[in-house]
Amino acid sequence: MEDLVSAFGLLARVDVLIALLIGSIGGVIIGAIPGVGAAVAIAILLPATFSLEPLVGLTMLLGIYGSSMYGGSIPAILINTPGTAVNALTTYDGYPMTKAGEARRAISLAYSASFFGGVFGILCLILLSPVLAWIAPQFGSREIFLAALLGIILVVLAHRGQIFAAGMLACFGIFLNTIGLEPIKYTQRFTFGQSWLSSGIDLIVVVLGLFALSQAFVLMVGKDDSPKAQPLKGSLFSGMKELFGHKRVATVASSFGVLMGMIPGVGEFTAQFMSYTYAQKTSKKPELFGKGSPEGLIASESANNAVPAAAMIPLLALGIPGEALTAMMLSVFYVHNVIPGPQLFQNDMDFVLALYIAMLVLNVLVLIFLLFSTNLLTKIIQIPTRFLGIVIMVLSFVGVYSLRNSTVDCAIAAGFGVFGLVLKRLNLPVVPIILGMVLGGIMETKLRSSMARVKTPLDFIDRPIAAFLFAIILLVIILHIRTLVIEHRNRQPETDHDLHDTQMR
Amino acid sequence: MLVRIKTLKQLFQRHRRPGNLFFATIFLILSLFLLSQIGNQTVWKSSTKLYAQPALWPIVSLVGMALFALLNWISAWVSPKIAGRWLEVQFWLRSFEYVLWFMAYVYVVPLLGYLPSTVLFAVVLALRVGYRTPKMIAFSVLMAVSVVVVFKSFLQVRVPGGQIYEWLPDFMRSFMLTYF
């Protein structure tokens, strides 16, 4: 209770509230524009938030993360183009509803489902807090090492059909993190005698190159396009009532979102797929799925919006990010010397609670904003893509250059921009590089600190959580091999799809 | 229009695109080159345990990178060729023009100052990508000014003032250096 009062005290400040407002509304707008997305926006804003207090900066970034998917559903429903990658499934039922003259109903339902998923995720996070506060201190160095290793393995295995590429990119990320002067023996690693490599390659520079500059290059080199969306007529308040009629689907979908969000390297896609399959199997009208089913729309939007709150669990409790956006947020913690992990729950519970409350408030703010400004957003969607490329490039400059006014940083970011463009064009994932960089650093530090007490290899897993994590790692690998064998026996013709290409737009 | 996804495998499946073999070859060469440099670019300390060796993680990552890059290359080599490889490589190379624009912007900012450089850069780039109407040029100027006002004037991010500001009258100089 004391922590709760203290948390409200932390939030009751003008700068925090302004950050919350900018983050939530900005996130919706960014999500609504196909071609930007939360990752690009967070990458650009990251250096600017370093000068702000941790809570202010994190509130703004969380606002963008939590609200971008709301905005992303607008173009997904109205013009069949997902605003963010995780709104792709929304096009399946949202766009057919628009074609059937039910755009207003679909948008209203998407907002309501998103709100339900968002709030459900946060409530789960709040309810799980005591468990996290109890379990997190039991994670020592070796447990965190194993959890980070599990995260790397999962992110590689999640890229079906591109596992070799995902593996080499994750290893590339781990390698990037080793470049420079290492802090224990003070030896140079892969600096090739170049002084500018001694301080290593900054994560933010890589993130800005891979996410933001690459997107600017893709948009400017590609053909110009200006999506057109028809304005909506009528009130958007009816969705909540209709959602109530499908509360079972919404609850199950949000639960999948929470479960999948907690597991590093998995996230929105799996949650959405499981929810959608569940909704279709249990529906009275399964034939409507893919042709404008309200239940399909609810399953997709509830699941993806429940993920951000759940994704904060491994980040806050263990200091392990499960995907690119939380990896970026980790750097905000580090810059301010706030180290997420078990100590955070023990010493700064009010800070953690303040983040939860901020996320709740942002969902309310976003819903209110959307109910009154959707038609304005349909105009913003029409920004021509090449102009968007110029905007991203101008913003990327301030992101990279403001770090330490370094021309070299800008050149490195531009290099990673081209690399990111190649990866996006090849349909290869960018996320393993970022997770490799972050988790690689964690693994190196934690292995070193944990091995001092380990005499035989078995000592490494002699604690219950370490043994459990090790068993999970083995299980994941064995199950993957088993699946490969079964699939090889029952080969089916493959259908190409461009679901992952949505990252490019 | 997206193809319907029926299984979890299909959902995560990422399909190859033109240029895949070219990229796989370049990445394999890079991996092998880096791996060959381990002896020169890292140090193996004699009286240090394995887990604390400075070279351990570069070795782990580069061996993993080379192994996966080799498997990726073999997979690309044995897969059916997709038409349009060199067109795709051309697309990649075209992005270097924008790298040059970006670096020009980076070099000009400390000379002309953040506001004038950003306005100039936005307008020139808008003309370059094909926007000729006064409306789009005006939007470019407005966007550039907004970015500078938000980041430099309000958020006070660290972007140095331009050398050109030194020639301004005294009453304007410090104002421009602080806010634009």
XYZ file of C-alpha atoms in Angstrom, chain B residues 5-180:
176
model
C -2.100 -18.899 -42.880
C -3.325 -22.301 -41.741
C -0.561 -23.643 -39.503
C 1.923 -22.281 -37.013
C 4.706 -23.467 -39.292
C 3.315 -21.374 -42.141
C 3.026 -18.359 -39.887
C 6.691 -18.316 -38.981
C 7.874 -19.451 -42.376
C 9.877 -16.763 -44.110
C 10.331 -17.314 -47.804
C 13.374 -16.628 -49.887
C 13.579 -13.578 -52.094
C 15.793 -12.759 -55.113
C 19.388 -11.966 -54.131
C 19.427 -14.529 -51.344
C 22.430 -16.481 -52.697
C 24.407 -13.277 -53.305
C 23.821 -12.135 -49.725
C 24.566 -15.598 -48.316
C 27.889 -15.642 -50.209
C 28.946 -12.182 -49.003
C 27.991 -12.993 -45.411
C 29.867 -16.308 -45.507
C 33.008 -14.577 -46.802
C 32.707 -11.936 -44.056
C 32.240 -14.622 -41.385
C 35.245 -16.627 -42.556
C 37.398 -13.496 -42.787
C 36.499 -12.483 -39.222
C 37.081 -16.019 -37.994
C 40.522 -16.046 -39.610
C 41.415 -12.866 -37.688
C 40.739 -14.295 -34.220
C 44.441 -14.898 -33.531
C 45.363 -11.304 -34.450
C 42.384 -9.470 -33.032
C 41.914 -11.136 -29.647
C 44.223 -12.090 -26.801
C 44.414 -15.487 -25.084
C 45.736 -14.980 -21.546
C 47.841 -17.861 -20.231
C 46.906 -17.743 -16.551
C 43.181 -17.125 -17.044
C 40.377 -19.659 -16.902
C 38.400 -20.422 -20.050
C 35.196 -18.603 -19.034
C 37.136 -15.423 -18.266
C 39.208 -15.438 -21.460
C 38.764 -12.177 -23.409
C 38.722 -14.220 -26.618
C 35.989 -16.640 -25.533
C 32.903 -14.752 -26.739
C 34.392 -13.537 -30.026
C 35.316 -17.190 -30.711
C 31.871 -18.507 -29.712
C 30.051 -15.893 -31.792
C 32.288 -16.168 -34.852
C 32.298 -19.963 -34.901
C 28.482 -19.859 -34.614
C 28.263 -17.162 -37.272
C 30.520 -19.041 -39.705
C 28.703 -22.331 -39.120
C 25.237 -20.858 -39.636
C 26.482 -18.765 -42.584
C 27.857 -21.935 -44.210
C 24.576 -23.803 -43.682
C 22.663 -20.783 -44.960
C 24.874 -20.629 -48.039
C 24.421 -24.359 -48.744
C 20.661 -23.947 -48.328
C 20.660 -21.000 -50.771
C 22.938 -22.850 -53.219
C 20.765 -25.977 -53.449
C 17.473 -24.042 -53.613
C 15.894 -23.235 -56.980
C 17.124 -19.931 -58.402
C 14.707 -17.013 -58.138
C 14.717 -14.648 -61.090
C 15.702 -11.004 -60.564
C 18.888 -11.377 -58.522
C 20.833 -8.543 -60.155
C 17.839 -6.218 -60.272
C 17.578 -6.726 -56.535
C 21.282 -6.041 -56.004
C 20.822 -2.840 -58.024
C 18.052 -1.819 -55.630
C 20.431 -2.288 -52.702
C 23.134 -0.250 -54.438
C 20.693 2.567 -55.165
C 20.360 3.103 -51.431
C 24.003 4.296 -51.308
C 22.905 7.538 -52.938
C 20.837 8.271 -49.834
C 23.755 7.293 -47.605
C 25.712 10.064 -49.336
C 22.847 12.541 -48.849
C 22.681 11.595 -45.192
C 26.424 11.986 -44.663
C 26.376 15.328 -46.497
C 23.705 16.464 -44.037
C 25.884 15.252 -41.142
C 28.867 17.285 -42.400
C 26.854 20.422 -43.148
C 25.123 20.731 -39.739
C 28.213 21.949 -37.782
C 28.879 24.499 -40.535
C 25.463 25.959 -41.321
C 23.732 25.167 -38.036
C 20.945 22.699 -37.300
C 17.952 24.749 -38.488
C 19.308 26.010 -41.832
C 20.874 22.618 -42.670
C 17.693 20.700 -41.870
C 15.502 23.019 -43.943
C 17.977 22.888 -46.816
C 18.317 19.098 -46.584
C 14.549 18.487 -46.445
C 13.862 20.736 -49.452
C 16.711 19.389 -51.596
C 15.781 15.799 -50.779
C 12.098 16.468 -51.518
C 13.112 17.789 -54.952
C 15.411 14.793 -55.459
C 12.706 12.197 -54.753
C 10.344 13.894 -57.165
C 8.210 16.346 -55.220
C 7.969 19.570 -57.243
C 4.742 21.185 -56.072
C 4.915 24.270 -53.815
C 2.656 22.397 -51.377
C 5.155 19.568 -50.859
C 8.086 21.973 -50.625
C 6.176 23.955 -47.999
C 5.448 20.710 -46.113
C 9.160 19.863 -46.213
C 10.088 23.257 -44.739
C 7.383 22.943 -42.097
C 8.512 19.430 -41.178
C 12.164 20.519 -40.904
C 11.330 23.502 -38.698
C 9.052 21.362 -36.492
C 11.755 18.728 -35.965
C 14.309 21.376 -34.973
C 11.877 23.146 -32.636
C 10.820 19.908 -30.919
C 14.267 18.367 -30.521
C 16.598 21.341 -30.167
C 14.398 24.114 -28.748
C 12.241 21.987 -26.422
C 14.085 18.742 -25.727
C 17.498 20.474 -25.883
C 19.233 17.516 -27.521
C 22.971 17.912 -28.050
C 23.417 19.262 -31.572
C 26.158 21.910 -31.863
C 25.465 25.393 -33.202
C 26.681 26.189 -36.694
C 29.940 28.025 -37.407
C 27.898 30.432 -39.479
C 26.125 31.602 -36.319
C 29.374 33.297 -35.233
C 28.731 35.950 -37.881
C 25.345 36.839 -36.471
C 24.817 40.002 -34.403
C 25.461 39.549 -30.655
C 21.814 39.597 -29.593
C 20.937 36.789 -32.014
C 24.028 34.625 -31.689
C 23.451 33.095 -28.264
C 19.726 32.696 -28.989
C 20.446 30.780 -32.195
C 23.210 28.721 -30.544
C 20.860 27.692 -27.719
C 17.639 27.057 -29.560
C 18.390 26.357 -33.244
